[in-house]
JSON list of C-alpha atoms in Angstrom, two decimals:
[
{"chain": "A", "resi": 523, "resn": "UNK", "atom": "CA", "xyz": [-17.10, -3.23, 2.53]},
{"chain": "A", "resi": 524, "resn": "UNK", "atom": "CA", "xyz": [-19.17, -1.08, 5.37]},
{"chain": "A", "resi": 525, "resn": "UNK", "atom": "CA", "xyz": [-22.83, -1.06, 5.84]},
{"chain": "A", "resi": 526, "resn": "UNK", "atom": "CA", "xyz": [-24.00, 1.84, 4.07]},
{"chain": "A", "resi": 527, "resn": "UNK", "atom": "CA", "xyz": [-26.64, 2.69, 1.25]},
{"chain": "A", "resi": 528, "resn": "UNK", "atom": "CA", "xyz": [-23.78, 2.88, -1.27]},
{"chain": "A", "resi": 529, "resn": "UNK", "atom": "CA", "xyz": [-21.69, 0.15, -0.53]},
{"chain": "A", "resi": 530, "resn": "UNK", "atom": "CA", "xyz": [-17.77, 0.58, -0.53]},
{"chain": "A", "resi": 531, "resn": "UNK", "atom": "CA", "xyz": [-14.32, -0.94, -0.24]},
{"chain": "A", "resi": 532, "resn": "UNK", "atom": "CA", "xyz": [-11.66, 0.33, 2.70]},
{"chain": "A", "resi": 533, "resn": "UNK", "atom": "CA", "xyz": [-8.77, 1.46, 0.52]},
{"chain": "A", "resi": 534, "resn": "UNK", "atom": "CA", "xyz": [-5.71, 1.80, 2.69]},
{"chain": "A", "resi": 535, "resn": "UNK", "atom": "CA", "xyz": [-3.57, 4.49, 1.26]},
{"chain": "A", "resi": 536, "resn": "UNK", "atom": "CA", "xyz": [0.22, 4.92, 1.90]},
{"chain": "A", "resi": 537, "resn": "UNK", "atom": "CA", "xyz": [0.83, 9.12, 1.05]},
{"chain": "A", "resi": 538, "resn": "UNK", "atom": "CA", "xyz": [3.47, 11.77, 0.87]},
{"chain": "A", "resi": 539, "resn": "UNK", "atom": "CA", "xyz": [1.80, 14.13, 3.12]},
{"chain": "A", "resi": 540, "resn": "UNK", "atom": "CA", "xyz": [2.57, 18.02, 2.39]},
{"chain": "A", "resi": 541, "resn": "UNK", "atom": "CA", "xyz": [5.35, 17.72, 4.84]},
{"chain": "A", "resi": 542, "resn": "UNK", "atom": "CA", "xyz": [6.75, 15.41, 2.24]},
{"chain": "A", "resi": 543, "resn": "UNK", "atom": "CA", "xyz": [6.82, 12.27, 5.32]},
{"chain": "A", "resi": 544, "resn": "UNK", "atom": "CA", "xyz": [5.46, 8.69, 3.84]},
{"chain": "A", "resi": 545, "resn": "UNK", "atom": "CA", "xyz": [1.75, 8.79, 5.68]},
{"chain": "A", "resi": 546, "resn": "UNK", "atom": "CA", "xyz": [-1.14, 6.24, 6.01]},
{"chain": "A", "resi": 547, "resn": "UNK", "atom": "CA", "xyz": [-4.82, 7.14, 5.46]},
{"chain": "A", "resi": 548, "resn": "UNK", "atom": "CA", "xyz": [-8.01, 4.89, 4.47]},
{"chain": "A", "resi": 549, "resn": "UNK", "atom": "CA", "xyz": [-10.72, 6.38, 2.00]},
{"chain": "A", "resi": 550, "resn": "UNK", "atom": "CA", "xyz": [-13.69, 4.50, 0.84]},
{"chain": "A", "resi": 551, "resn": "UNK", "atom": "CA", "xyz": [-14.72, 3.26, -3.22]},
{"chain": "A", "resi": 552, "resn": "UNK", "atom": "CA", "xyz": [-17.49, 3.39, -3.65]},
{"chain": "A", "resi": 553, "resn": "UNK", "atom": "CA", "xyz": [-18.85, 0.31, -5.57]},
{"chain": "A", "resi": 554, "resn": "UNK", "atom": "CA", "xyz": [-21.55, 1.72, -7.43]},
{"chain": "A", "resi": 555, "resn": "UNK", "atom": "CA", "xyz": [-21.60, 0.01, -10.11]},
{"chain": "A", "resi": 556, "resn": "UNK", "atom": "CA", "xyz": [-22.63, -3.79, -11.35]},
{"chain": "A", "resi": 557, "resn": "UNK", "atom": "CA", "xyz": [-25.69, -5.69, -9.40]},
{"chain": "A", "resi": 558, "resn": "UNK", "atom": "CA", "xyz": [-26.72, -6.52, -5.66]},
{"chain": "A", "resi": 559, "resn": "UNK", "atom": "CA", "xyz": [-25.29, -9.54, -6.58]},
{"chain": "A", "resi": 560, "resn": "UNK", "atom": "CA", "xyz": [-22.00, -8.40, -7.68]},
{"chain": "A", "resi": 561, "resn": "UNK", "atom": "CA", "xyz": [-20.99, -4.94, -6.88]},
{"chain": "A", "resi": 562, "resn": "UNK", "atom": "CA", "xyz": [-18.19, -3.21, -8.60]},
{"chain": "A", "resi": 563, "resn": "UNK", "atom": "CA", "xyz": [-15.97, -0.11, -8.30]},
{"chain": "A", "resi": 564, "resn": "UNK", "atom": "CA", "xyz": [-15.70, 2.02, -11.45]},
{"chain": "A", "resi": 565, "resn": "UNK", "atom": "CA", "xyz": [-12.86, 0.92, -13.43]},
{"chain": "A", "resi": 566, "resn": "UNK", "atom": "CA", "xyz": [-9.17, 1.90, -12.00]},
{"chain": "A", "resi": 567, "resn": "UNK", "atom": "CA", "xyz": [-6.33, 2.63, -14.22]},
{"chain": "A", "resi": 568, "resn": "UNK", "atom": "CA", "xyz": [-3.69, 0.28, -14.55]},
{"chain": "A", "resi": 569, "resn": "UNK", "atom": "CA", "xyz": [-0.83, -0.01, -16.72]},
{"chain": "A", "resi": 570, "resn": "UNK", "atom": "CA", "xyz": [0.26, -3.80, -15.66]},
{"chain": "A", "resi": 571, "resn": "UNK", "atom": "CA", "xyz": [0.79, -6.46, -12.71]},
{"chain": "A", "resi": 572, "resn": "UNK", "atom": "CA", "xyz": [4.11, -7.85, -11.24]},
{"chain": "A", "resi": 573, "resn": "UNK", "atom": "CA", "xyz": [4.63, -10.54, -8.84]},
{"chain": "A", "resi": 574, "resn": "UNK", "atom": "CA", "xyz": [7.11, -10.92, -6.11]},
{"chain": "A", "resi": 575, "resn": "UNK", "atom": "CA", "xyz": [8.54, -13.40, -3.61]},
{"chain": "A", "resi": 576, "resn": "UNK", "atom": "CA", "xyz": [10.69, -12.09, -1.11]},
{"chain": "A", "resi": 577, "resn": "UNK", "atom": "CA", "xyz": [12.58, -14.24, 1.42]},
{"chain": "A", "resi": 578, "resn": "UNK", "atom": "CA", "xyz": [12.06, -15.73, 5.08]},
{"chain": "A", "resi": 579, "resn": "UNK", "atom": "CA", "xyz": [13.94, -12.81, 6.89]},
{"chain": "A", "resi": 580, "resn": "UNK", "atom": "CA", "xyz": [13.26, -10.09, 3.79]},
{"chain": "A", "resi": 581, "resn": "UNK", "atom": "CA", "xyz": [13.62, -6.36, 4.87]},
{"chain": "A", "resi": 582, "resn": "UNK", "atom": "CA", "xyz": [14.29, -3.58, 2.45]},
{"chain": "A", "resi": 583, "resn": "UNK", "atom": "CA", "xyz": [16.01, -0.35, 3.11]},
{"chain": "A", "resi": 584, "resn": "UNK", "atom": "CA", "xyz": [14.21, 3.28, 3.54]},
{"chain": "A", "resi": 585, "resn": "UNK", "atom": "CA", "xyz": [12.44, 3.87, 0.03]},
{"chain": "A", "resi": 586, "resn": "UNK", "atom": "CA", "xyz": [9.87, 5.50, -1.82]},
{"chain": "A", "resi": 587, "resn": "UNK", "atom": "CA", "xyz": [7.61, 4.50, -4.36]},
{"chain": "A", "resi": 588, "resn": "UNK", "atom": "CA", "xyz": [8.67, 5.04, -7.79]},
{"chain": "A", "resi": 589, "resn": "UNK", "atom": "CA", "xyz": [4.88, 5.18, -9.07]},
{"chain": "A", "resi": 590, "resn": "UNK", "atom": "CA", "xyz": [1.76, 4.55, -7.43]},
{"chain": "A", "resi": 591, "resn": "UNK", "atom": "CA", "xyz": [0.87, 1.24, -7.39]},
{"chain": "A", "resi": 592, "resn": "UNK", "atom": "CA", "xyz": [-1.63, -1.57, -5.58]},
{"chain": "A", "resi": 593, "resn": "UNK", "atom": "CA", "xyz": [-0.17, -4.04, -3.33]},
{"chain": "A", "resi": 594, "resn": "UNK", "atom": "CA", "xyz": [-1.62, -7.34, -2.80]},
{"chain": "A", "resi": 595, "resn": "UNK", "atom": "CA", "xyz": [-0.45, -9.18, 0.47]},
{"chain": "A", "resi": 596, "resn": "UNK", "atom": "CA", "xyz": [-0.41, -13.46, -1.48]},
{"chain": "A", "resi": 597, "resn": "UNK", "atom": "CA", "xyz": [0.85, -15.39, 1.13]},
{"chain": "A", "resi": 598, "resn": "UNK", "atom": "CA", "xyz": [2.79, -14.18, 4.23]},
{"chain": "A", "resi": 599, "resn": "UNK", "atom": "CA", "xyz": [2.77, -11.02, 6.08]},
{"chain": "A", "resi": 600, "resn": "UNK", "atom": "CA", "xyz": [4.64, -7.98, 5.45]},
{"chain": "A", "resi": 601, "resn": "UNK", "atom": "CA", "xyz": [4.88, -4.73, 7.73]},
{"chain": "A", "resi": 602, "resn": "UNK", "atom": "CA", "xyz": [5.53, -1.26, 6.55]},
{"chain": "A", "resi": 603, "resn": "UNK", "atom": "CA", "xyz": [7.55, 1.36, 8.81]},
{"chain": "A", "resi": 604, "resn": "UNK", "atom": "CA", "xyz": [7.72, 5.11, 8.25]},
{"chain": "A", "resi": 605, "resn": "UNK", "atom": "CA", "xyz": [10.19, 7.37, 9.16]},
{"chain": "A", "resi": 606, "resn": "UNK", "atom": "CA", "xyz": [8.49, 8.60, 12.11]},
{"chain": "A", "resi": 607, "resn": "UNK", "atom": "CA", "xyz": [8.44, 5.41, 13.53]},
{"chain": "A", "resi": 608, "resn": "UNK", "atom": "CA", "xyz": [5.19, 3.83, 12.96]},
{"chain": "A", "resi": 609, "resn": "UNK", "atom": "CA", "xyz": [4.49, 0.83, 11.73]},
{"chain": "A", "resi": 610, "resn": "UNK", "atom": "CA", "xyz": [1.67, -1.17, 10.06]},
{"chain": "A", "resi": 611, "resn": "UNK", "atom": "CA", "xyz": [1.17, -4.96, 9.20]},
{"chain": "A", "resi": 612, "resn": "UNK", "atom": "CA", "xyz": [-0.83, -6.61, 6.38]},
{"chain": "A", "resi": 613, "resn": "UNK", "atom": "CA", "xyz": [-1.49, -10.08, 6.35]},
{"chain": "A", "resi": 614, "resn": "UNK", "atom": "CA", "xyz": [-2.19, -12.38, 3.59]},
{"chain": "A", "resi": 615, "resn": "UNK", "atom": "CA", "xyz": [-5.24, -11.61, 1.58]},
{"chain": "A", "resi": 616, "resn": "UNK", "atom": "CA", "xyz": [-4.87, -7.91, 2.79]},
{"chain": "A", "resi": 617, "resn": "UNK", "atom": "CA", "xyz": [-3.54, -5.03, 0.51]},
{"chain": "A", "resi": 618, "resn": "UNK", "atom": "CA", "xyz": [-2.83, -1.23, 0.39]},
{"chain": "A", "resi": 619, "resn": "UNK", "atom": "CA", "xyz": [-2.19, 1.12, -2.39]},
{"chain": "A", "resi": 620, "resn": "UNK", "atom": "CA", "xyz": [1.32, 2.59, -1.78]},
{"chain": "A", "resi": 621, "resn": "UNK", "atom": "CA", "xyz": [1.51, 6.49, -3.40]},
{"chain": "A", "resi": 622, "resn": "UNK", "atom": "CA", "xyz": [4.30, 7.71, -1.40]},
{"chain": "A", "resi": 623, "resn": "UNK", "atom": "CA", "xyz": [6.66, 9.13, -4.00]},
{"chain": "A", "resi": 624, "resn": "UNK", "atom": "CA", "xyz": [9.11, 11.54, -3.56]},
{"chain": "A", "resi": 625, "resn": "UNK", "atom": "CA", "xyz": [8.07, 14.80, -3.60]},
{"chain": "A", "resi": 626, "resn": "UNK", "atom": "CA", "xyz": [9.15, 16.66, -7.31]},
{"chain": "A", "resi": 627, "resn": "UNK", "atom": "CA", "xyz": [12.56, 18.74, -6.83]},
{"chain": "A", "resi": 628, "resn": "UNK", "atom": "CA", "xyz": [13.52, 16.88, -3.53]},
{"chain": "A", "resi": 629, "resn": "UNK", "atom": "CA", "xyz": [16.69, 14.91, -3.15]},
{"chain": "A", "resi": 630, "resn": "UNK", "atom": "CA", "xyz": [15.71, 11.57, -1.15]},
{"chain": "A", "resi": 631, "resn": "UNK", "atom": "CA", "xyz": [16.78, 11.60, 2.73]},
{"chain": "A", "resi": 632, "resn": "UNK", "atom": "CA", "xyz": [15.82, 8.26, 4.41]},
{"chain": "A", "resi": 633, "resn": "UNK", "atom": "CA", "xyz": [15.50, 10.33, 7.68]},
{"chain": "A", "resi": 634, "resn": "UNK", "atom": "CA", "xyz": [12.34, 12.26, 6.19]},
{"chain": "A", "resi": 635, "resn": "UNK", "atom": "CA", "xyz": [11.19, 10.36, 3.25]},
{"chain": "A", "resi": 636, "resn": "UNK", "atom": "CA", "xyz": [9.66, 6.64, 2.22]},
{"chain": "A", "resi": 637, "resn": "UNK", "atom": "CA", "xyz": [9.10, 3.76, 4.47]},
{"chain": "A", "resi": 638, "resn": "UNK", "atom": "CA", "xyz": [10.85, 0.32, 4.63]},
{"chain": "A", "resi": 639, "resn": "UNK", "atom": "CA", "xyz": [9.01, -2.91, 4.49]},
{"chain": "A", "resi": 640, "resn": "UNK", "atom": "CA", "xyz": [9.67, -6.39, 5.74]},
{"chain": "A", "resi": 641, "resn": "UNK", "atom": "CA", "xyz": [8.10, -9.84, 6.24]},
{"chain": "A", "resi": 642, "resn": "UNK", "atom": "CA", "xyz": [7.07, -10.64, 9.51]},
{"chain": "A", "resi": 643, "resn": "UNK", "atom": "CA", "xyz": [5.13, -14.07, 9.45]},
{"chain": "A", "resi": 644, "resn": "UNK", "atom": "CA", "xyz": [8.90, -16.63, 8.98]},
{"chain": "A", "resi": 645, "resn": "UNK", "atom": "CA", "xyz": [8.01, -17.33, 5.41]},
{"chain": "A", "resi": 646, "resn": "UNK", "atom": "CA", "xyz": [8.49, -16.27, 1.92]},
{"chain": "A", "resi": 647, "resn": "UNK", "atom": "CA", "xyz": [6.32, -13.27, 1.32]},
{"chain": "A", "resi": 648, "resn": "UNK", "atom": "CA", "xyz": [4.49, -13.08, -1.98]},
{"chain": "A", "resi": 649, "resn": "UNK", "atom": "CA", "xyz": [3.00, -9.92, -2.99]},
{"chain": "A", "resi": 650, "resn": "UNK", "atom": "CA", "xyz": [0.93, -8.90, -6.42]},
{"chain": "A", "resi": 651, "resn": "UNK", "atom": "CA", "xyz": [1.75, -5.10, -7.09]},
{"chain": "A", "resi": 652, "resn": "UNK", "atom": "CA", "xyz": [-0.84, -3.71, -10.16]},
{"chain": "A", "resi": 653, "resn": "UNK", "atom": "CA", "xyz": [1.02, -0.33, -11.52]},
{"chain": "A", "resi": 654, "resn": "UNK", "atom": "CA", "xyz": [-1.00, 2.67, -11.72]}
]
């Protein structure tokens, strides 16, 4: 949350850009709802939760996101890397909202599109994704 009249929540976003490259970008919710006491977002669509372990060691292969979907860092650390060669790291307790899908009529190429994703912290990464 920032310090602000209308309190929010840092959403860290993970975006096909128009150039149709995996992006990241933070926007704020604002939580304008509940008490002073307990503040809350409007509510968010969501369709249902998985949970995943992954492996000491874990790293995937270029992707994209098949819908958008909330990801909740449980327990370890996992990094992101895009195709331009940035990276990003979210530790436990942390989470992003991953919307990079590929763009409609495109045939994937993991030069241009998706990122990869691995754990970084040398133990089993656990991760809570809630589908849009």
């Amino acid at each position: 949350m920032t310090d602000s009249a209308t309190p929010t929540f840092k959403q860290v976003i993970l975006f096909t850009d128009v150039d149709g490259r995996a992006k990241f970008r933070e926007e704020e919710i604002a939580l304008t709802e509940g008490n002073p006491n307990s503040r809350l977002s409007a509510q968010l669509a969501a369709s249902g939760v998985v949970l995943r372990e992954s492996p000491a060691g874990f790293r995937s292969q270029m992707h994209c996101t098949g819908k958008p979907q909330w990801v909740f860092i449980l327990s370890g650390a996992m990094e992101i890397g895009l195709a331009d060669g940035s990276t990003r790291r979210f530790n436990a307790g942390e989470h992003f909202y991953s919307a990079d899908t590929l763009p409609e009529g495109e045939t994937f190429n993991p030069e241009h599109h998706g990122h990869w994703s691995r754990e970084v912290a040398g133990e089993p990464l656990v991760t809570l994704f809630v589908k849009g």
